[in-house]
XYZ file of C-alpha atoms in Angstrom:
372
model
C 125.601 -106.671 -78.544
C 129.504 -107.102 -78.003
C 129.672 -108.118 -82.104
C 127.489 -104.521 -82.913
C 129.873 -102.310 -80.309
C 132.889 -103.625 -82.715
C 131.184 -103.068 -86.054
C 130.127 -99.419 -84.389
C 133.532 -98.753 -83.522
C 134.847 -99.888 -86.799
C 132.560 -97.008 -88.467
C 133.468 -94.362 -86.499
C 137.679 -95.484 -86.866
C 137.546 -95.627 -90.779
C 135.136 -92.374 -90.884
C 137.838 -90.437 -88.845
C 140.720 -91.979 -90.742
C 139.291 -90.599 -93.723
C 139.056 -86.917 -92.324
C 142.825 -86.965 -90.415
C 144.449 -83.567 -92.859
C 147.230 -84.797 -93.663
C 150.223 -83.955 -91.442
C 152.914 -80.527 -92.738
C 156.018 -81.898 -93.838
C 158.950 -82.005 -91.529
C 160.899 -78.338 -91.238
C 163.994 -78.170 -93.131
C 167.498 -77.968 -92.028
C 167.682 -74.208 -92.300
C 164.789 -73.621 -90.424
C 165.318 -72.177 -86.729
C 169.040 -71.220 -87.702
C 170.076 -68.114 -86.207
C 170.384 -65.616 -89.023
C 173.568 -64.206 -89.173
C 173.938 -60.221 -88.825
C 174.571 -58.727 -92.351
C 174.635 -55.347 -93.518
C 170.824 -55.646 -93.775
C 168.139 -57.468 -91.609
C 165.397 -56.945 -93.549
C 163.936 -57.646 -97.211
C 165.191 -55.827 -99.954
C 161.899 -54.353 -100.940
C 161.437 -53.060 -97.562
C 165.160 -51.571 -97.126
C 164.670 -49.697 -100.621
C 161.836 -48.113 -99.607
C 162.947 -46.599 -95.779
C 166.145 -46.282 -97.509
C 164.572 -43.681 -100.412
C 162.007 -42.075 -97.794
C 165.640 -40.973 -95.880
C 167.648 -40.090 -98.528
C 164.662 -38.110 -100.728
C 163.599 -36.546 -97.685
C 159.708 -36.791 -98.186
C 157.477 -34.320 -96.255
C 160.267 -34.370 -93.835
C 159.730 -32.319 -90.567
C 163.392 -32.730 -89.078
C 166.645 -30.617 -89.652
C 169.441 -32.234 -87.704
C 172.570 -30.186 -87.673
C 176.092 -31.993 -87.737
C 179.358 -30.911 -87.751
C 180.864 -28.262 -90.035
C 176.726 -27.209 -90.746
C 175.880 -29.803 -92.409
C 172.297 -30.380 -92.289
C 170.095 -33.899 -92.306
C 166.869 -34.424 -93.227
C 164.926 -36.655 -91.397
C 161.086 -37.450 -89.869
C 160.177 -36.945 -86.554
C 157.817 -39.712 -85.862
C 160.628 -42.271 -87.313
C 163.162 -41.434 -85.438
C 161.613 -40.773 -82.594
C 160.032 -44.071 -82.419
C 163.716 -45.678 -82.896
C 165.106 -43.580 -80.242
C 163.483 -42.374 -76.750
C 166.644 -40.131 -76.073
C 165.416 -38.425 -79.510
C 161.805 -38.276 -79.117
C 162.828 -36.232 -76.111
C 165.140 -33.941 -77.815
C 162.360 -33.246 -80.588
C 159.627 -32.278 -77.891
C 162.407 -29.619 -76.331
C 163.248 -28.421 -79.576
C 162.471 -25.377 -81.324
C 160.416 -25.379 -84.108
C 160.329 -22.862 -87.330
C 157.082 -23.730 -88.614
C 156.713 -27.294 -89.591
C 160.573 -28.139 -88.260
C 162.099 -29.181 -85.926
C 165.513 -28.737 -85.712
C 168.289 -30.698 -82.975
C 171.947 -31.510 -83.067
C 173.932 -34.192 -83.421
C 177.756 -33.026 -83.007
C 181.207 -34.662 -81.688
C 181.157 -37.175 -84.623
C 181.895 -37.171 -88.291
C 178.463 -36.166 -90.798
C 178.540 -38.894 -92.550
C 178.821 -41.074 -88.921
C 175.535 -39.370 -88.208
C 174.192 -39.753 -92.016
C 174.794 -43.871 -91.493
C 173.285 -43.829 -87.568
C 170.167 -41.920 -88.560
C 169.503 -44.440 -91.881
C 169.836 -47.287 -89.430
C 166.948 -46.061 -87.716
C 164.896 -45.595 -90.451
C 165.633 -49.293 -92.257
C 168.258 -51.124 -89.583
C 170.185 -51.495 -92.361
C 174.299 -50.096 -93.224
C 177.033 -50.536 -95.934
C 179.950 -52.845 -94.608
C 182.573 -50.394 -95.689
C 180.594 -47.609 -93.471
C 180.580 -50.344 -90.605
C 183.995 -50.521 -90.869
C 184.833 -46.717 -91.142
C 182.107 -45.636 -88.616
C 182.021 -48.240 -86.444
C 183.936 -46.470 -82.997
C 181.192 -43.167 -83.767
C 178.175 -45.984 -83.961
C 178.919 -47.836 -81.046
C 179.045 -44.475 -79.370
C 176.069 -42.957 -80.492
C 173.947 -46.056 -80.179
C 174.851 -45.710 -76.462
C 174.197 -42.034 -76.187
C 170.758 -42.523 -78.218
C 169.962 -45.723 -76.573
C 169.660 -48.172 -79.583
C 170.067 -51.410 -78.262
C 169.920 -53.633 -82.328
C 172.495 -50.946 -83.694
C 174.529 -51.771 -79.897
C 174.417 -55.308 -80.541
C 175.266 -54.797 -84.447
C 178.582 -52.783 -83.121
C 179.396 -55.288 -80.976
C 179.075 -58.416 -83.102
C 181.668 -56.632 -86.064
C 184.064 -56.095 -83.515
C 183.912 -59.799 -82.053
C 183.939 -60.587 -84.861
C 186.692 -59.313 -86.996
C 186.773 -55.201 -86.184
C 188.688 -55.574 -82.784
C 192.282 -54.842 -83.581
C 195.212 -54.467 -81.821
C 195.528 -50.582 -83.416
C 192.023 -49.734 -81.815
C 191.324 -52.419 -78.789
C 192.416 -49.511 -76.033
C 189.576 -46.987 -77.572
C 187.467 -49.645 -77.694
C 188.277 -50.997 -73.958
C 187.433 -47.369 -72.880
C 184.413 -46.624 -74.595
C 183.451 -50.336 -73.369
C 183.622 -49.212 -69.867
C 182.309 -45.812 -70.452
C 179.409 -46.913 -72.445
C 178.231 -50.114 -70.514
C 179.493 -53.038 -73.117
C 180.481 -55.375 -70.544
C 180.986 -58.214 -73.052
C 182.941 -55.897 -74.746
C 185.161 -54.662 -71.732
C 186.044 -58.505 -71.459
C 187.170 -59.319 -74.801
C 188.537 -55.664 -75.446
C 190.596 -56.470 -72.125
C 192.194 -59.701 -73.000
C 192.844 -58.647 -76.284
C 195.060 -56.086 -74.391
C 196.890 -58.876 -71.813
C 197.390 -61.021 -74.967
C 199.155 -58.360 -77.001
C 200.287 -56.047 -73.707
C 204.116 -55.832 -74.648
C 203.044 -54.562 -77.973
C 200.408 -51.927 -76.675
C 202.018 -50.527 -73.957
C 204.123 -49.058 -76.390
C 201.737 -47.131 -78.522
C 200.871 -43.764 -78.614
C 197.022 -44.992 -77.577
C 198.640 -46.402 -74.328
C 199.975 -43.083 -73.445
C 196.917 -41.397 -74.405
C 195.293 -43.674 -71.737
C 197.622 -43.398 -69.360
C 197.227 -39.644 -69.286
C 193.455 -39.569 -69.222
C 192.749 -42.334 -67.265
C 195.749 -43.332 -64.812
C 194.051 -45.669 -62.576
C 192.601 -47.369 -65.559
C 196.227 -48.179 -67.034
C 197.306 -48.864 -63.658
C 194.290 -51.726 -63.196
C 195.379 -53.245 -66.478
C 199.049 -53.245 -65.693
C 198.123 -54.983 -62.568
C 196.132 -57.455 -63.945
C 198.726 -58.395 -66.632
C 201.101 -59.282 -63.369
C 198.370 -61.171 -61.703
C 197.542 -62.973 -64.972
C 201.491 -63.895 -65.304
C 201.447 -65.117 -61.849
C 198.619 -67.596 -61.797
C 200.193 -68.901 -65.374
C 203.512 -69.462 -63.706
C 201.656 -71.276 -60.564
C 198.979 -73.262 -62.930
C 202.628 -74.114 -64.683
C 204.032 -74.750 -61.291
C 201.227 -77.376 -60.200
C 200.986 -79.008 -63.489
C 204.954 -80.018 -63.319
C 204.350 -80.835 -59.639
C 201.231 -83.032 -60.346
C 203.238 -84.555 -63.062
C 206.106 -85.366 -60.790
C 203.929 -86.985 -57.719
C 202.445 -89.048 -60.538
C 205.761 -90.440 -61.280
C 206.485 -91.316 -57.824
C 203.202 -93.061 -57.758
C 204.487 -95.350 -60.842
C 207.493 -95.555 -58.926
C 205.967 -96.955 -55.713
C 203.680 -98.821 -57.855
C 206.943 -100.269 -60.045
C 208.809 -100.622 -56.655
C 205.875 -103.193 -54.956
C 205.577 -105.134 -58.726
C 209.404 -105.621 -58.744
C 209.930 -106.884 -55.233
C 206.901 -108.905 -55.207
C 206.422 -110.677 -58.553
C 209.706 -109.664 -60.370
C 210.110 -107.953 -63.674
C 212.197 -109.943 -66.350
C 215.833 -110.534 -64.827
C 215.222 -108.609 -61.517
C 212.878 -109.880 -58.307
C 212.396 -111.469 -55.054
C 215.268 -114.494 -55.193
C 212.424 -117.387 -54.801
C 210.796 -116.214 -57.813
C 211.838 -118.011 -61.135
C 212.610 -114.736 -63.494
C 212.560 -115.259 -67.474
C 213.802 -112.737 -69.560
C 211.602 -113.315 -72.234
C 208.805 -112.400 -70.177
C 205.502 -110.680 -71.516
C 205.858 -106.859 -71.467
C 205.891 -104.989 -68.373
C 203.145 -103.018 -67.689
C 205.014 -100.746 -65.227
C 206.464 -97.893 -67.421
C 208.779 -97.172 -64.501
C 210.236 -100.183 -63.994
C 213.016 -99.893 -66.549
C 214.316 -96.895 -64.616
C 213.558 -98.064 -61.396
C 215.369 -101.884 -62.141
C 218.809 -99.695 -63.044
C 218.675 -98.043 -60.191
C 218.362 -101.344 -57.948
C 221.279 -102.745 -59.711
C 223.093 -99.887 -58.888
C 222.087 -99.693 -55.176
C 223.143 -103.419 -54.729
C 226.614 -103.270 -56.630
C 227.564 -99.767 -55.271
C 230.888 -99.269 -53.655
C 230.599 -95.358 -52.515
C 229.931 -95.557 -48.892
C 230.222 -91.975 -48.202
C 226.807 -90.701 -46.547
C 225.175 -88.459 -49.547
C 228.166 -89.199 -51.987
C 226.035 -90.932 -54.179
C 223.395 -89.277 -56.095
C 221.756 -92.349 -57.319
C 221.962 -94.316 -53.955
C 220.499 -91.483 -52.508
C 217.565 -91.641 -54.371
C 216.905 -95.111 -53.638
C 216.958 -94.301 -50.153
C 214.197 -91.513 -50.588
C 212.185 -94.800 -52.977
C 212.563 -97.050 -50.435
C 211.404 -94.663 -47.276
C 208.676 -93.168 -49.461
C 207.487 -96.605 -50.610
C 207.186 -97.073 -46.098
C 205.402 -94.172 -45.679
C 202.809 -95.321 -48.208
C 202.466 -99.061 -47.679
C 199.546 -100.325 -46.008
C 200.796 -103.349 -44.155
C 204.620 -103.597 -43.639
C 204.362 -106.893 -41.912
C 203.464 -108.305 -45.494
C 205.777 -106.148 -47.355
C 208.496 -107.570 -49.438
C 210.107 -104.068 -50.011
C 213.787 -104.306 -48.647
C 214.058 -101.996 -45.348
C 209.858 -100.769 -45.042
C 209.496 -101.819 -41.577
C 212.849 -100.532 -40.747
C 212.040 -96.758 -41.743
C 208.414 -97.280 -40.019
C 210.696 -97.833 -36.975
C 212.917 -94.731 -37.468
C 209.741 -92.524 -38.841
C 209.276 -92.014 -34.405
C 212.881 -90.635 -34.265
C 212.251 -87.809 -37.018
C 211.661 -84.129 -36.238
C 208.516 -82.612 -36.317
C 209.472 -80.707 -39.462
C 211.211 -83.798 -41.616
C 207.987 -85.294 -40.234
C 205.429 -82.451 -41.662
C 207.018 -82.771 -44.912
C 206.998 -86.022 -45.651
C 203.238 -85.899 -44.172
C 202.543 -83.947 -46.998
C 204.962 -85.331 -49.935
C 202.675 -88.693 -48.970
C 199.498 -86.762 -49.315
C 200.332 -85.251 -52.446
C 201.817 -89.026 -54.129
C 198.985 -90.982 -52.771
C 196.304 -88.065 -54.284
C 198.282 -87.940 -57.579
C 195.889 -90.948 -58.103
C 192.399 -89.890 -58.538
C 190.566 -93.405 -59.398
C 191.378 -96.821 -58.319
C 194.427 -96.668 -55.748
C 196.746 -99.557 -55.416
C 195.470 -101.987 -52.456
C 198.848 -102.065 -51.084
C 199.033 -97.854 -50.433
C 197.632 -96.238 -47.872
C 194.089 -94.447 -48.755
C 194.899 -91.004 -49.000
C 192.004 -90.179 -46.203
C 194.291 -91.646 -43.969
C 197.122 -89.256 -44.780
């Protein structure tokens, strides 16, 4: 029975081998790419035929009048389906038999001409984009059009944004609801602000919209602060690191000796392997100085008195000063009790800021900074 359940089994696997389809092939690289917007979104066939229904003005039923009386033909069902803020205007509007007839002023003809073929085919000329493209983003906001919104927006991220139009276009950003827009309009403007506060659009601004010019000034100040204090902690962060090394370099030299300089029962060698202390070449100059200096006027010497601040720094950070071989740390852990209250605050926090200069893997001699 076992030996026929096999054979049975067999059958059915070869039979349903033989009717797998065979699997589609893998997709290609292209496929699932984000098309890039283009002057045209849509097959050529298809754009020459919406584009030759607008411009011969078939069985049209729409006279749109533009500035200077021009007149556009156009279809009411089209472009009211593209446009709700239309389709209302055509069910207010008067009609002379089969026509109805609205307005589109404030803008340039030929501004309107390009808007109302982008409803009919989503489609535009580059050099129109680029002539029309301040009148488009403004009439795809007062006609809500979202694709011809998002069209606008995309040319000027990506190339249309200049510094001769960024303060109409930070405006109509605001006005019109572009937030994306408003942000890269706006640091367009703090980037180049020297050069646009000069310029006649400024003014223009300044005049229309006062508070406006006077939230962008402000900003530009606030900006230049917080670069000066990000510059400000950077150097600072850079500097606690250094007196990290330092302490670091200070411990190495005193305890295991660096080349021709160390603890006097160590046996130094000056061809020694490298030292892995960057500070210790500094920090071995100014021992020999310290030891051979003659200048015994309190603060007369500037490099003495920087191995004093070393060495009392190096006591305010060292774990166990019983075991130190640092020169003087259990002396200035004595005289740390006979400080103010502010000398003691500030070295409180010069120690917090050296010890935290080290984010990973603290030296076992230091202090944790928790402790600070």
């Amino acid at each position: 029975m076992v030996t026929g359940c096999l054979d049975l089994h067999q059958s059915f696997k070869s039979a349903d081998s033989s009717s797998v389809p065979i699997p589609p092939p893998l997709p290609s690289k292209s496929d699932g790419r984000k098309k890039r917007l283009g002057p045209s979104s849509v097959s050529t066939a298809t754009r020459d035929t919406w584009d030759r229904l607008f411009n011969d003005g078939y069985k049209a039923d729409v006279v749109i009048y533009t500035d200077n009386g021009s007149i556009i033909y156009a279809h009411a069902n089209i472009i009211g389906t593209a446009s709700t803020v239309i389709k209302g205007m055509l069910k207010q509007a008067k009609r002379h038999g089969k026509w109805h007839t609205i307005s589109i002023r404030g803008v340039p003809h030929d501004a309107v001409r390009v808007f109302i073929r982008f409803l009919y085919s989503s489609c535009y000329e580059k050099e129109e984009m680029n002539e029309f493209i301040m009148h488009l983003l403004l009439l795809s906001h007062a006609y809500v059009v979202p694709q011809l919104k998002r069209v606008c927006e995309w040319h000027l991220e990506h190339g249309l944004l200049t510094t001769e139009n960024v303060i109409d276009v930070f405006q109509l950003a605001l006005l019109c609801d572009f937030p994306r827009l408003s942000l890269i309009s706006h640091r367009m403007i703090m980037k180049h602000f020297k050069e646009l506060s000069a310029t006649e659009a400024w003014t223009a601004m300044k005049k229309s919209h006062p508070f406006l010019e006077k939230e962008v000034r402000d900003s530009v100040i606030i900006e230049a602060n917080m670069r000066k204090e990000r510059i400000r902690k950077r150097n600072d962060q850079r500097i606690y690191s250094q007196l990290y090394e330092a302490m670091e370099a200070l411990v190495h030299i005193c305890r295991d000796g660096c080349k021709t300089i160390g603890p006097h029962d160590k046996d130094l060698k000056p061809d020694h392997a490298p030292c892995n202390y960057e500070a210790c070449k500094g920090l071995e100059s100014l021992i020999r100085h310290f030891a051979g200096c003659k200048l015994r006027v309190p603060g007369g010497c500037v490099h003495c008195k920087r191995m004093w601040q070393l060495l009392e720094l190096h006591s305010r950070v060292c774990a166990d000063s019983d075991q130190c071989r640092v020169p003087l740390c259990r002396n200035f852990k004595e005289k740390m009790e006979k400080q103010s209250k502010k000398d003691e605050s500030r070295w409180k926090l010069l120690v917090k800021n050296v010890l935290g200069s080290k984010k990973v893997g603290g030296s076992p001699f230091f202090l944790p900074v928790t402790s600070c």
